[in-house]
Amino acid sequence: MILTFTSFSLILKKAFDSINQKKFLESLVSFVIPKKIERLVKMTLEGALAKVTVDWKISTPFGLSIGVRQGGGLSATLFDLVLHKALKNLEKSNTILNRLTQICGYADYILVIARSLPALEALCVKVSRETGRVGVAVSPDKTNYMRFSASPSLRSVKGVTINGVTYEGVAEFIYLGTLISNDNSVGKETQKHILAGSRTYFVAISLFRSRLLSRATKILLYKTLIRPVVSNGVEARTMTKKTNKLS
């Protein structure tokens, strides 16, 4: 039996700028955050003002009723709490190995995996509904659909229409810096890191060719600049004879 999975790489549209601020306090209450912290967060949200700089000219202050402060220390944490509250009812225990669907999320980047297209469609509709309740919408232009399988005949790159919106079908996409392909090829990810290491080397090639730097200094530069780029995440990759030849 050959297992076939379908996945959606969902990106939320201007998530940090459009989220409903009232949902921040609701999420704090639902996660039983101490009342003192809840009041302090409320103080930072109420009466918040912002200014815009254009051509060295500063606008008049205006109030903020939606979104989080850009660069604020609590912004990312508050956003994660609201998004987690919106999606936690959709995410059950265990993984895709023993159920039909699974949601993986980091900040405004959500990955939805399902064993079948109907299950994926149903879950994506629920995700869009729950994120819409907190003021966040899915960006159709940046959302990708992919079907991956061990059988080449089952790997379709055609797009799919869900709830009246058409999403582009792709053979590969990058999720949190990792290249995911429909044939589950680790060699492509390894090749990507090797090319990134080569680019890093050629950027600093003048340092490696300089006679003013000792051999020990060049080795230190290699271990600091190049090797981390090539070996990043290598502990999570399955190495085969083919990928060993690439490295």
JSON list of N, CA and C in Angstrom, two decimals, residues 23 66 72:
[
{"chain": "A", "resi": 23, "resn": "LYS", "atom": "N", "xyz": [-9.20, 40.10, 21.19]},
{"chain": "A", "resi": 23, "resn": "LYS", "atom": "CA", "xyz": [-8.92, 38.68, 21.34]},
{"chain": "A", "resi": 23, "resn": "LYS", "atom": "C", "xyz": [-7.69, 38.42, 22.21]},
{"chain": "A", "resi": 66, "resn": "ILE", "atom": "N", "xyz": [-6.45, 47.76, 16.12]},
{"chain": "A", "resi": 66, "resn": "ILE", "atom": "CA", "xyz": [-6.20, 46.41, 15.61]},
{"chain": "A", "resi": 66, "resn": "ILE", "atom": "C", "xyz": [-4.70, 46.21, 15.48]},
{"chain": "A", "resi": 72, "resn": "GLY", "atom": "N", "xyz": [7.39, 45.37, 19.27]},
{"chain": "A", "resi": 72, "resn": "GLY", "atom": "CA", "xyz": [7.09, 45.31, 20.69]},
{"chain": "A", "resi": 72, "resn": "GLY", "atom": "C", "xyz": [7.54, 44.00, 21.32]}
]
